JSON list of C-alpha atoms in Angstrom, two decimals:
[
{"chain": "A", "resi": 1, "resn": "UNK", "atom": "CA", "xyz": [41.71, 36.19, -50.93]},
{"chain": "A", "resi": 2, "resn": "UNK", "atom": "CA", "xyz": [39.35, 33.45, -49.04]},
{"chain": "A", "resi": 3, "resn": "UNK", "atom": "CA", "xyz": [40.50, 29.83, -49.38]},
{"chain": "A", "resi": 4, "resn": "UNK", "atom": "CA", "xyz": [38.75, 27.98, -51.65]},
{"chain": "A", "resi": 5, "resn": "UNK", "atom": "CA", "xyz": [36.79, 24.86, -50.66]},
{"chain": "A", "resi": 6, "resn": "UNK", "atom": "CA", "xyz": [38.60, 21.45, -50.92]},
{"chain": "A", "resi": 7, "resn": "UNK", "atom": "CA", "xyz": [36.31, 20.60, -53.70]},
{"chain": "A", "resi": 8, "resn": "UNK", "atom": "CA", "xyz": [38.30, 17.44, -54.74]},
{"chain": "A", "resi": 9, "resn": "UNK", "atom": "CA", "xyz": [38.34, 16.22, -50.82]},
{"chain": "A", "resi": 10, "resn": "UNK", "atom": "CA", "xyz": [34.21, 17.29, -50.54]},
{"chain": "A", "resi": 11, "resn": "UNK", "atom": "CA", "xyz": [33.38, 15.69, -53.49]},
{"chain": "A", "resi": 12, "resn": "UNK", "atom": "CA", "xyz": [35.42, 12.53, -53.25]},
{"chain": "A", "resi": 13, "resn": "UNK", "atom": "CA", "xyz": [33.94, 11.84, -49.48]},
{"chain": "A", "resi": 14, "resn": "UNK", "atom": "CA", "xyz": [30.38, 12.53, -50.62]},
{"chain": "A", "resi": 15, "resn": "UNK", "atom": "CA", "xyz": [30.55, 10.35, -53.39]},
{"chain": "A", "resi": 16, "resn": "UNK", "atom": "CA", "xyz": [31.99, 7.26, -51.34]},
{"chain": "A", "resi": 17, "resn": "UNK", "atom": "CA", "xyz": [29.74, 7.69, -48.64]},
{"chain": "A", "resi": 18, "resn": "UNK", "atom": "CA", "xyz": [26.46, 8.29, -51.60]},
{"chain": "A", "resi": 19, "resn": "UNK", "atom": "CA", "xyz": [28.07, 4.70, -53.30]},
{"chain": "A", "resi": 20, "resn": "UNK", "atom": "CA", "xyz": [28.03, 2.95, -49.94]},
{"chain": "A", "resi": 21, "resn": "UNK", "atom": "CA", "xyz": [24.45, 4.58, -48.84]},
{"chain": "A", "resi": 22, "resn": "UNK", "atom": "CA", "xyz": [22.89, 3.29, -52.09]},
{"chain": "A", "resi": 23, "resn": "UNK", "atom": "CA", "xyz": [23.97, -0.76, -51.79]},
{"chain": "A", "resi": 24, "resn": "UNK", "atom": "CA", "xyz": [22.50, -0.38, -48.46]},
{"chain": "A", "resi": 25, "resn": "UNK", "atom": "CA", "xyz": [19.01, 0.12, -50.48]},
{"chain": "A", "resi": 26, "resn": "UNK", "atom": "CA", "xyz": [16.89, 0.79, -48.13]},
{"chain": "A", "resi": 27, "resn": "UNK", "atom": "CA", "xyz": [13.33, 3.44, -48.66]},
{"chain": "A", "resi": 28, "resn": "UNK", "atom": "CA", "xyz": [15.39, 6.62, -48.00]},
{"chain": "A", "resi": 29, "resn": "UNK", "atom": "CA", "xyz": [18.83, 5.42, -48.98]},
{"chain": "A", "resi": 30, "resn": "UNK", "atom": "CA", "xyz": [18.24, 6.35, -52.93]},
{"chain": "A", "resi": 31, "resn": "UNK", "atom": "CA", "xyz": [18.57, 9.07, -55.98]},
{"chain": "A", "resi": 32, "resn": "UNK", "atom": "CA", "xyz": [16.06, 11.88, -56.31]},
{"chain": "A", "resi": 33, "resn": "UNK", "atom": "CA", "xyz": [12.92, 10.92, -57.70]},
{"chain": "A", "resi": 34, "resn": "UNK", "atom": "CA", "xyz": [13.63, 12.83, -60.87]},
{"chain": "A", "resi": 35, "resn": "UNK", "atom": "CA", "xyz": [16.87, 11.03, -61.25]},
{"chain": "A", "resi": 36, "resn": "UNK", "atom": "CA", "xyz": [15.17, 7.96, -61.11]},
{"chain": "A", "resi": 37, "resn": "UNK", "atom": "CA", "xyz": [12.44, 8.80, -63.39]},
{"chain": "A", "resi": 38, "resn": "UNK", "atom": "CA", "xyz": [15.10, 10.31, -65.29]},
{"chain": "A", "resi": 39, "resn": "UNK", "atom": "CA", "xyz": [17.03, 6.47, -65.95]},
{"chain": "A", "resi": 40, "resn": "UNK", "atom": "CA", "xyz": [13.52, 4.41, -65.88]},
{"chain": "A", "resi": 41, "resn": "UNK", "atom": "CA", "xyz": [12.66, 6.64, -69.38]},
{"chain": "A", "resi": 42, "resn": "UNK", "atom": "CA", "xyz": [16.54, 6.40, -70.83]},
{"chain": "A", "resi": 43, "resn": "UNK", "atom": "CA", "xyz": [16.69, 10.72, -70.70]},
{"chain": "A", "resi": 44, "resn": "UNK", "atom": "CA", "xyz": [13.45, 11.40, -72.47]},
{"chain": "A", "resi": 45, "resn": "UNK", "atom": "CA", "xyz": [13.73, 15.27, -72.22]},
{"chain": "A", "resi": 46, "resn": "UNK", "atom": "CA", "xyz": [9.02, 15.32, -71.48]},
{"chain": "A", "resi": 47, "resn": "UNK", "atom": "CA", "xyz": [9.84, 12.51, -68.84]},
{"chain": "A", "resi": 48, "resn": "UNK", "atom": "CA", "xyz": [12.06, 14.47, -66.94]},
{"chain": "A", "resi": 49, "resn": "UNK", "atom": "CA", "xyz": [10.48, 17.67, -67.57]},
{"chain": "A", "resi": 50, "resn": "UNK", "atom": "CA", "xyz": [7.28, 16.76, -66.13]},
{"chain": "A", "resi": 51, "resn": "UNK", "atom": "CA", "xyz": [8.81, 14.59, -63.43]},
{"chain": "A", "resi": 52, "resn": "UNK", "atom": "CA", "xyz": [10.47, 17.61, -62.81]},
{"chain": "A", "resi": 53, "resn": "UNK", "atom": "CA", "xyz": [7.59, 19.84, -62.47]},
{"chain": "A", "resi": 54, "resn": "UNK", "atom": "CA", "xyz": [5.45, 17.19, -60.17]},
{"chain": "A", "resi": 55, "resn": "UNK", "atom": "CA", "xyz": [8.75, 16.93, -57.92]},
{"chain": "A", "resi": 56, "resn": "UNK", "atom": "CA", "xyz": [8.53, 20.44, -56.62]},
{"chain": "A", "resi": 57, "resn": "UNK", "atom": "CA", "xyz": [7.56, 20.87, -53.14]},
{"chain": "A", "resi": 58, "resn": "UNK", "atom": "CA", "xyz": [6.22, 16.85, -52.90]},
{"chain": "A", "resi": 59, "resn": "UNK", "atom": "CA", "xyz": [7.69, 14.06, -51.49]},
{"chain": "A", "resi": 60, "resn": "UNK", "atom": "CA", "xyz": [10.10, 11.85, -53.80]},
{"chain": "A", "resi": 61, "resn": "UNK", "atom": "CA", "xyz": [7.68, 8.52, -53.24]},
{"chain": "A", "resi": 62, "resn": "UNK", "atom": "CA", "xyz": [5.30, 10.79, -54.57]},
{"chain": "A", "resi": 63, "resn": "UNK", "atom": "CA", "xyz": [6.68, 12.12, -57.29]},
{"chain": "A", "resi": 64, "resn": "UNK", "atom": "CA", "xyz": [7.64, 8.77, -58.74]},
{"chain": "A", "resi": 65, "resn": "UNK", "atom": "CA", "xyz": [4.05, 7.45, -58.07]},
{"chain": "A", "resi": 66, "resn": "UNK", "atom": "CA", "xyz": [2.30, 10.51, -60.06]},
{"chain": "A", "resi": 67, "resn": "UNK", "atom": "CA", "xyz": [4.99, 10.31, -62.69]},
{"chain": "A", "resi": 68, "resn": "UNK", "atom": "CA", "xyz": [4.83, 7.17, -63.96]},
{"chain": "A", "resi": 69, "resn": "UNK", "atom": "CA", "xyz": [1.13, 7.31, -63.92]},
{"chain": "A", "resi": 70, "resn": "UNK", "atom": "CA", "xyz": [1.00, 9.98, -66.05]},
{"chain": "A", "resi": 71, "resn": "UNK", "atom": "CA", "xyz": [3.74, 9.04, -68.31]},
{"chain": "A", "resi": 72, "resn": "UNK", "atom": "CA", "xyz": [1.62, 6.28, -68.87]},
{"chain": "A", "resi": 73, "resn": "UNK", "atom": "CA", "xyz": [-0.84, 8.09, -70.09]},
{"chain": "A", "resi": 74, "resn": "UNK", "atom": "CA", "xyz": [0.97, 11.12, -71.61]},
{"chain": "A", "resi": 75, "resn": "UNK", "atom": "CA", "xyz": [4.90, 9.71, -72.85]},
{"chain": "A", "resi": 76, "resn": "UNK", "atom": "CA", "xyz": [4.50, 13.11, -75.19]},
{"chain": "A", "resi": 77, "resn": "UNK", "atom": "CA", "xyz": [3.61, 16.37, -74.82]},
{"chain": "A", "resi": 78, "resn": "UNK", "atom": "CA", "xyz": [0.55, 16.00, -77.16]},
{"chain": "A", "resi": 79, "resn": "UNK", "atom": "CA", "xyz": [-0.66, 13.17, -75.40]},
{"chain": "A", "resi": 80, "resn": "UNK", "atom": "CA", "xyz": [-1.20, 15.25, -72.36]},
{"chain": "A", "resi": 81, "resn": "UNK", "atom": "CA", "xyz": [-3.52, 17.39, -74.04]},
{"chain": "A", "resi": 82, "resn": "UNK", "atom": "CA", "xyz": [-6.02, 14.58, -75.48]},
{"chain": "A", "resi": 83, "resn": "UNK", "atom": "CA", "xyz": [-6.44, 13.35, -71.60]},
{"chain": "A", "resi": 84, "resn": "UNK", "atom": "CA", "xyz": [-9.81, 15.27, -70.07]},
{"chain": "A", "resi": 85, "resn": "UNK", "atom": "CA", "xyz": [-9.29, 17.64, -67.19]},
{"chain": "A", "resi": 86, "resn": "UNK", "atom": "CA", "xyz": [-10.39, 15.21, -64.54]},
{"chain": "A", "resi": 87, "resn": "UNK", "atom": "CA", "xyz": [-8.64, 12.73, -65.27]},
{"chain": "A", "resi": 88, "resn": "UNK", "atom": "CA", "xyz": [-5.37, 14.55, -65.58]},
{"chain": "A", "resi": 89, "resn": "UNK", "atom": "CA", "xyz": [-6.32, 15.75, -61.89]},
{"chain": "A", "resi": 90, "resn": "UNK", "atom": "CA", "xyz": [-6.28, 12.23, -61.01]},
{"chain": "A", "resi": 91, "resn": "UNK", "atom": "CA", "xyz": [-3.12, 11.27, -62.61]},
{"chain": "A", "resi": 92, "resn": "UNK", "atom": "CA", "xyz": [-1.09, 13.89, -61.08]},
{"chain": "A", "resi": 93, "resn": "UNK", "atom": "CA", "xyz": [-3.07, 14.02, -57.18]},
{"chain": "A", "resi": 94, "resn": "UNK", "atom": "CA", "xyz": [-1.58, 13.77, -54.49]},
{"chain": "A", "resi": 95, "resn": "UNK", "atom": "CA", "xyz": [1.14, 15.73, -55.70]},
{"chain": "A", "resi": 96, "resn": "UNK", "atom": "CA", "xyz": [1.25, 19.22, -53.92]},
{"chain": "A", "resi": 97, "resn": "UNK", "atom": "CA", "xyz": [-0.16, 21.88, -55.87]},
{"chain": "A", "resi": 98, "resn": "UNK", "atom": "CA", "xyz": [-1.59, 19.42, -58.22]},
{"chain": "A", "resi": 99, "resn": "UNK", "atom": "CA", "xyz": [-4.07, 21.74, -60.26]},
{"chain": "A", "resi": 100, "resn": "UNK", "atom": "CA", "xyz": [-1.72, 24.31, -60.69]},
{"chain": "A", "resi": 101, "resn": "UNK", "atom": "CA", "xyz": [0.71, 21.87, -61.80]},
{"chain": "A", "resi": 102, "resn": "UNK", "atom": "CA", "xyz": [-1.95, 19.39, -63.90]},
{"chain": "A", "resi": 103, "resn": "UNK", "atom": "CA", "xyz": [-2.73, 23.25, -65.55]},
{"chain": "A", "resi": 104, "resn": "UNK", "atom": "CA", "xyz": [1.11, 24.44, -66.13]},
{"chain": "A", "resi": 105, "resn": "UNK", "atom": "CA", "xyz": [1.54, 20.68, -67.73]},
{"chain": "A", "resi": 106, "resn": "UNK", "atom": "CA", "xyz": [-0.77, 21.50, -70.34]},
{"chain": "A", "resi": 107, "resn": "UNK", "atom": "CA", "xyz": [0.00, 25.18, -70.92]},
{"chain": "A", "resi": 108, "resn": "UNK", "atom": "CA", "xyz": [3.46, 23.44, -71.84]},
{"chain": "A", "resi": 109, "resn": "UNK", "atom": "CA", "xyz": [2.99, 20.85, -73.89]},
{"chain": "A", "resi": 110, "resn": "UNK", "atom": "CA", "xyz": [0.93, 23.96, -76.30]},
{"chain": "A", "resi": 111, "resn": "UNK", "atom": "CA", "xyz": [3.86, 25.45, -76.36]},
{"chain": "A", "resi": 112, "resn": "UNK", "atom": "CA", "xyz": [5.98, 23.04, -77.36]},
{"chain": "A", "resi": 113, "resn": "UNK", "atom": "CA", "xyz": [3.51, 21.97, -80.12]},
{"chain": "A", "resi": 114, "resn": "UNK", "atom": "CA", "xyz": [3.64, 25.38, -81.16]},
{"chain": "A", "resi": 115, "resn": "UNK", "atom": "CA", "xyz": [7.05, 26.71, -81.08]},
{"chain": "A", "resi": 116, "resn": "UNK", "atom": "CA", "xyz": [9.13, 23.54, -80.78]},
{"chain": "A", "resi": 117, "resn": "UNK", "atom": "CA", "xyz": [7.38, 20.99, -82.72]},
{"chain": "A", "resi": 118, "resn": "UNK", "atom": "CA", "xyz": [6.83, 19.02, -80.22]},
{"chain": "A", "resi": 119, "resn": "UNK", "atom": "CA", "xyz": [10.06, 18.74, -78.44]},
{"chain": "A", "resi": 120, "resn": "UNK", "atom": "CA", "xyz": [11.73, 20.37, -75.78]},
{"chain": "A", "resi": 121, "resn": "UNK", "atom": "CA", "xyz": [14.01, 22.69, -75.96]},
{"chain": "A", "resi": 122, "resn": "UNK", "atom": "CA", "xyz": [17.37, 22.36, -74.93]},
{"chain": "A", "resi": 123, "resn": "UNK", "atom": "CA", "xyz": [17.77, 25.53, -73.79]},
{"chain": "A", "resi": 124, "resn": "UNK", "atom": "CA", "xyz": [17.78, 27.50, -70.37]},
{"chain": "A", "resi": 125, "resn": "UNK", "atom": "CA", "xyz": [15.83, 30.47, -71.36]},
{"chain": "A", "resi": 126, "resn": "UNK", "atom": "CA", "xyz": [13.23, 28.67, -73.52]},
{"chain": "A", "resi": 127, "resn": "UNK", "atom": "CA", "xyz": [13.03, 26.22, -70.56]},
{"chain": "A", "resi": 128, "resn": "UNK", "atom": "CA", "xyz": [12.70, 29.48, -68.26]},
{"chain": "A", "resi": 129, "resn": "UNK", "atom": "CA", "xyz": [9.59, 30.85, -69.99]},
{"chain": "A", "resi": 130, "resn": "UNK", "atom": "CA", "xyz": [7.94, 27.65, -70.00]},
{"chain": "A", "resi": 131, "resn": "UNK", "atom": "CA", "xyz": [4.89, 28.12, -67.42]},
{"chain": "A", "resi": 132, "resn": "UNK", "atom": "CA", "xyz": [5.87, 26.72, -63.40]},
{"chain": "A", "resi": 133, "resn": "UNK", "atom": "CA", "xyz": [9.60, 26.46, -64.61]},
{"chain": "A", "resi": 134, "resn": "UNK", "atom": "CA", "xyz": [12.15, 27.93, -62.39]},
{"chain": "A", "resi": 135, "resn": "UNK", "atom": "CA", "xyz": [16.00, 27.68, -62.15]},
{"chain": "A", "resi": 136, "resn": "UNK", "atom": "CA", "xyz": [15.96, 24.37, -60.52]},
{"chain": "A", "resi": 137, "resn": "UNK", "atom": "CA", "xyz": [13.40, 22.90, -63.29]},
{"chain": "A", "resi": 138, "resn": "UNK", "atom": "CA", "xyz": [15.61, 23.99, -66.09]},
{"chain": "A", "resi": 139, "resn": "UNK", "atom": "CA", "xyz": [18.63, 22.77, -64.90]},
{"chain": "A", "resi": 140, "resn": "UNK", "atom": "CA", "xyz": [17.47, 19.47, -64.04]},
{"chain": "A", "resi": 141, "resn": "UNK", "atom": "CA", "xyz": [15.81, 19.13, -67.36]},
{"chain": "A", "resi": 142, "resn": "UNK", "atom": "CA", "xyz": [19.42, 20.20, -69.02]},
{"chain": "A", "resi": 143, "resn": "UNK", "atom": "CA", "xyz": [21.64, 17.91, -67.07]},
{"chain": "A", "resi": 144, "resn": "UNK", "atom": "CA", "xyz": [19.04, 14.63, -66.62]},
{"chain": "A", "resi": 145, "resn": "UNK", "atom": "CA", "xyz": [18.07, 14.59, -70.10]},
{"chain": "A", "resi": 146, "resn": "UNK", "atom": "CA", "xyz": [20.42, 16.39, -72.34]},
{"chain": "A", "resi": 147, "resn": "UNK", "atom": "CA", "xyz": [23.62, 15.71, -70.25]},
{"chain": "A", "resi": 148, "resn": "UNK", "atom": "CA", "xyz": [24.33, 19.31, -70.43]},
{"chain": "A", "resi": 149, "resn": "UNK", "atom": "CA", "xyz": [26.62, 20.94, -67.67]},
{"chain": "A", "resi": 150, "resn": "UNK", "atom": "CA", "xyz": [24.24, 22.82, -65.32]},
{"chain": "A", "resi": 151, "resn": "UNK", "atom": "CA", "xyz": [23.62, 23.21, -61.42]},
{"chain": "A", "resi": 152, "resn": "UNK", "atom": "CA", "xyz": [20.67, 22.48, -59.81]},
{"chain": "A", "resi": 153, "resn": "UNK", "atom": "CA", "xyz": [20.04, 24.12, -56.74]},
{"chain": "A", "resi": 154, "resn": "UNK", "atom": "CA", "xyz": [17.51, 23.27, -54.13]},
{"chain": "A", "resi": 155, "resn": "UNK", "atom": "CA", "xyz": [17.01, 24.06, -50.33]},
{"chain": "A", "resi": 156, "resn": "UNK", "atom": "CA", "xyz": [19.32, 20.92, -49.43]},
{"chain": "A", "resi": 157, "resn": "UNK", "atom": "CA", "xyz": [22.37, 22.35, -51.34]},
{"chain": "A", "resi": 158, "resn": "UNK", "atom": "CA", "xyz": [21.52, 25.22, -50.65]},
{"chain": "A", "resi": 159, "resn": "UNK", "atom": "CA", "xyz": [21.83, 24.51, -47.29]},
{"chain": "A", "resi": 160, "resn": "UNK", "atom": "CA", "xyz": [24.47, 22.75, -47.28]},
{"chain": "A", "resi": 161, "resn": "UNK", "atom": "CA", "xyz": [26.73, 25.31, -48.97]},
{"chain": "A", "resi": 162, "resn": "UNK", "atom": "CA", "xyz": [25.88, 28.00, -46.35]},
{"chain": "A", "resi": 163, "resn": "UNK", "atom": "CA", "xyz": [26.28, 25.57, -43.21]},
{"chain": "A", "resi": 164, "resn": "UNK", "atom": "CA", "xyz": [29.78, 24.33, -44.25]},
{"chain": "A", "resi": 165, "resn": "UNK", "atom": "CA", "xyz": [30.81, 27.96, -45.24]},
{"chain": "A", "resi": 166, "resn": "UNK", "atom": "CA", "xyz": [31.69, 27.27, -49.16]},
{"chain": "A", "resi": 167, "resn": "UNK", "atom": "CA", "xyz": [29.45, 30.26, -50.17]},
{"chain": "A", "resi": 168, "resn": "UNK", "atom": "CA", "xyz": [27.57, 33.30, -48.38]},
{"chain": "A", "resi": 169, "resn": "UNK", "atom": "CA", "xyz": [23.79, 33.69, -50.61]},
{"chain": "A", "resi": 170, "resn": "UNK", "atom": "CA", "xyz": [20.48, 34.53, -49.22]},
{"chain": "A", "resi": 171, "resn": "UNK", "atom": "CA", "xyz": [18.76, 32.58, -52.02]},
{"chain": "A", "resi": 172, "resn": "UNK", "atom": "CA", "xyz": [19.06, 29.12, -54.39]},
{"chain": "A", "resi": 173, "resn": "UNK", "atom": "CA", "xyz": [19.34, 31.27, -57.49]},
{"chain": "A", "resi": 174, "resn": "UNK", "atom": "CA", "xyz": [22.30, 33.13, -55.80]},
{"chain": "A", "resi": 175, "resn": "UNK", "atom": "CA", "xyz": [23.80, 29.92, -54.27]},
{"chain": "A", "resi": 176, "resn": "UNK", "atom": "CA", "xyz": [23.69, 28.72, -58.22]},
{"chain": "A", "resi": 177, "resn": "UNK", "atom": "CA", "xyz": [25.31, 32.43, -58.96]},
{"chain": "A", "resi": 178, "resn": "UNK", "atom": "CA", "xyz": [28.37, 31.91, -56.50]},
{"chain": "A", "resi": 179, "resn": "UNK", "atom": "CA", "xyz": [28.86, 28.15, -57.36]},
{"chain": "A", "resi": 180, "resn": "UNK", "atom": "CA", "xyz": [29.08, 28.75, -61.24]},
{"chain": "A", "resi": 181, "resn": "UNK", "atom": "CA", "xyz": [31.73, 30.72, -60.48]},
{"chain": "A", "resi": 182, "resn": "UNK", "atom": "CA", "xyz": [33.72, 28.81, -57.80]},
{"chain": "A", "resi": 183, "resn": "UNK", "atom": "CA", "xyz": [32.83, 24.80, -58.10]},
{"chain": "A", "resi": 184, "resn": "UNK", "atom": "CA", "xyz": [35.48, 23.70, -60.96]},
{"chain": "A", "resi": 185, "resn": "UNK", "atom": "CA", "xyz": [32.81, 22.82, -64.08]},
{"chain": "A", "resi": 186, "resn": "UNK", "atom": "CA", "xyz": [33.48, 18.63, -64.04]},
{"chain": "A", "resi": 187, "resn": "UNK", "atom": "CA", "xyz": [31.12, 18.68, -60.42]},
{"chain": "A", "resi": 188, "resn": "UNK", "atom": "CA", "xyz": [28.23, 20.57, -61.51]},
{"chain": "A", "resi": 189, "resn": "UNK", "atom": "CA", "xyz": [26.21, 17.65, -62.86]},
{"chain": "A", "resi": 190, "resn": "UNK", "atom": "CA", "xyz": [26.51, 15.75, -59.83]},
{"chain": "A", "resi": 191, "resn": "UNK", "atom": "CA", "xyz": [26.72, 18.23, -57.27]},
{"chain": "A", "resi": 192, "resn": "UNK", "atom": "CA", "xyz": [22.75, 18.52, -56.68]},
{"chain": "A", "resi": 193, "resn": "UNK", "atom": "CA", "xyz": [22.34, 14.18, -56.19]},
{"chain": "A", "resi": 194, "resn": "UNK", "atom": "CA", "xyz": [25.05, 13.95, -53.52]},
{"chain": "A", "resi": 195, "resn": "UNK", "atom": "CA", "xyz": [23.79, 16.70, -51.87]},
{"chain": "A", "resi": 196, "resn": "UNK", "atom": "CA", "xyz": [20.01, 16.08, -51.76]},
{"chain": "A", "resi": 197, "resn": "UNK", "atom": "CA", "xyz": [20.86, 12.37, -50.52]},
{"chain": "A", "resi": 198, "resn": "UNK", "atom": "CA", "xyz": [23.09, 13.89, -47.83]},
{"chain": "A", "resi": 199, "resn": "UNK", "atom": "CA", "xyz": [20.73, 16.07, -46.96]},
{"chain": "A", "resi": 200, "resn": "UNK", "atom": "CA", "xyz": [17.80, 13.49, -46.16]},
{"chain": "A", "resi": 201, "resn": "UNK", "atom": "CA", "xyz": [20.13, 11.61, -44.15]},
{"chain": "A", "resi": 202, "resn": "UNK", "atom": "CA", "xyz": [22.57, 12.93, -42.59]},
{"chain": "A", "resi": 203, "resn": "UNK", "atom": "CA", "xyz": [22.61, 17.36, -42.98]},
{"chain": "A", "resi": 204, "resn": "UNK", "atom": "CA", "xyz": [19.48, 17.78, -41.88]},
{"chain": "A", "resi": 205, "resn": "UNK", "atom": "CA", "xyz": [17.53, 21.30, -41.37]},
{"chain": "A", "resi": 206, "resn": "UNK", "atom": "CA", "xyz": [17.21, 20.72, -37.43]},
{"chain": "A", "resi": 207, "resn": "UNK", "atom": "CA", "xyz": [19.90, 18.80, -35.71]},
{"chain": "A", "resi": 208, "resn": "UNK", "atom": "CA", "xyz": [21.95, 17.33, -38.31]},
{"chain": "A", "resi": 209, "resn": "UNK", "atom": "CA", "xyz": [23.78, 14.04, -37.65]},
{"chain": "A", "resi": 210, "resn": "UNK", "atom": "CA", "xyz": [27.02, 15.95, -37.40]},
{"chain": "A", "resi": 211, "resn": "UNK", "atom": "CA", "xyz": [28.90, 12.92, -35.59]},
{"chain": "A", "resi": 212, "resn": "UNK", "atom": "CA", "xyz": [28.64, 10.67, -38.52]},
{"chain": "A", "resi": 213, "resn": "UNK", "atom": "CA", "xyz": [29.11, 13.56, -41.20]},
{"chain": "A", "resi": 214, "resn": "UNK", "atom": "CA", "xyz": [31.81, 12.62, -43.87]},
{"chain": "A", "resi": 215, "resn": "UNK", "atom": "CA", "xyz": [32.96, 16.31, -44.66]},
{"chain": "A", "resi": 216, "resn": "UNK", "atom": "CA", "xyz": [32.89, 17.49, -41.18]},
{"chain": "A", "resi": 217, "resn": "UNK", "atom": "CA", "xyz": [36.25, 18.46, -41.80]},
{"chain": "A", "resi": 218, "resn": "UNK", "atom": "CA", "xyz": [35.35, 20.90, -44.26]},
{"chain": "A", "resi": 219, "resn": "UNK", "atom": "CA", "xyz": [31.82, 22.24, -42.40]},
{"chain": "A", "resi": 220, "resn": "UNK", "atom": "CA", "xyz": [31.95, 25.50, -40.44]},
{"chain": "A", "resi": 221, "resn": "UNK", "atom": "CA", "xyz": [28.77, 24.33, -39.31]},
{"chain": "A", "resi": 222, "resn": "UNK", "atom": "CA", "xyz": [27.42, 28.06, -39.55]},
{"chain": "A", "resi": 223, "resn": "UNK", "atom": "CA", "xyz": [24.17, 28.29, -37.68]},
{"chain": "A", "resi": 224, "resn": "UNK", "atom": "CA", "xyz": [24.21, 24.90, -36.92]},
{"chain": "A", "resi": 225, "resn": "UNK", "atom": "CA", "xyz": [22.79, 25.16, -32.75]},
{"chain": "A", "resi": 226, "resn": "UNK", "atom": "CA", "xyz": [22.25, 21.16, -31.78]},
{"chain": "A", "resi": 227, "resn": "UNK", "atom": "CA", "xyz": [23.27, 18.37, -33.79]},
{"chain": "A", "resi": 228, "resn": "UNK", "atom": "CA", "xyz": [23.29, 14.81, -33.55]}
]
């Protein structure tokens, strides 16, 4: 039987460094965007859904930028639907993908109007079938604004898992597979903000800052050819 990883050691160090990385406050040294967004609107389950949505594959400046815009606009679901096609564009550019997205936005808020009165659900497969909404989505939207026990997997934990030899996965859906089973429930929540932070600073795709990493004594560093 494989060791398991020090999760109590990992955990501990991440969060310490994460603590002292914040009070630095700098432009990079802070939350995800959805995070954020998700605090600013006190877990308002359309805040962080659509936060959510604008937040894949877009910067996090970004995303906060087009999500309080159109928040402003649209703080419900059917608000989003009385706002004319242009200037929804407008409210959600530059995000990437922004029509598709701007389009998915209102597919969803006719569902919810439809078959949850307005609200959304708090549910993983009713979040699932929910047009653009993937894994990642629906677990964010679960933990952020429902506080509900979920793990959010995105190319940075994903990552991260595989370089320090937690897990073995080819995918983030799988890495979320192996994890349920093997990260002890009480991390899950917080697993995805340590790990996105640490990833934008310091376990970088290319030539991560390995000298200054905080868990280096539990990274393999598979793959990892030049680091820092």
């Amino acid at each position: 039987m494989e060791t398991q990883p020090d999760w109590k050691g990992i955990i501990g160090s991440l969060q310490k460094w994460r603590d002292t990385t914040l009070q630095e406050g700098s432009r990079d040294n802070r939350d995800p965007s959805v995070t954020t967004v998700a605090e600013k609107y006190k877990q308002d389950p359309w805040a962080v859904l659509a936060s959510t949505i604008l937040s894949l594959r877009t910067k996090d400046e970004v995303t906060l930028v087009c999500s309080r815009a159109l928040l402003e606009k649209a703080p419900t679901p059917q608000a989003i639907l009385s706002i004319p096609e242009e200037e929804l564009l407008k409210l959600v550019y530059p995000a990437g993908f922004y029509r598709t997205k701007a389009e998915n936005l209102r597919k969803i808020a006719r569902i919810l109007g439809e078959q949850y009165g307005g609200k959304v659900p708090a549910d993983m497969e009713a979040l699932l079938a929910l047009p653009g909404v993937g894994r990642k989505t629906a677990n964010l939207v679960l933990i952020e604004a429902f506080d509900m026990d979920g793990i959010c997997v995105d190319t940075h934990v994903h990552r991260i898992c595989n370089r320090s030899g937690w897990l073995s996965s080819r995918s983030p859906d799988e890495t979320e597979g192996i994890l349920r089973k093997i990260l002890p429930r009480k991390y899950w929540k917080g697993i995805n903000a340590l790990l996105v932070l640490y990833g934008q600073n310091l376990c970088r795709p290319i030539s991560p800052f390995c000298s200054r990493c905080v868990i280096r004594t539990h990274c393999r560093r598979i793959g990892v050819e030049k680091s820092r």
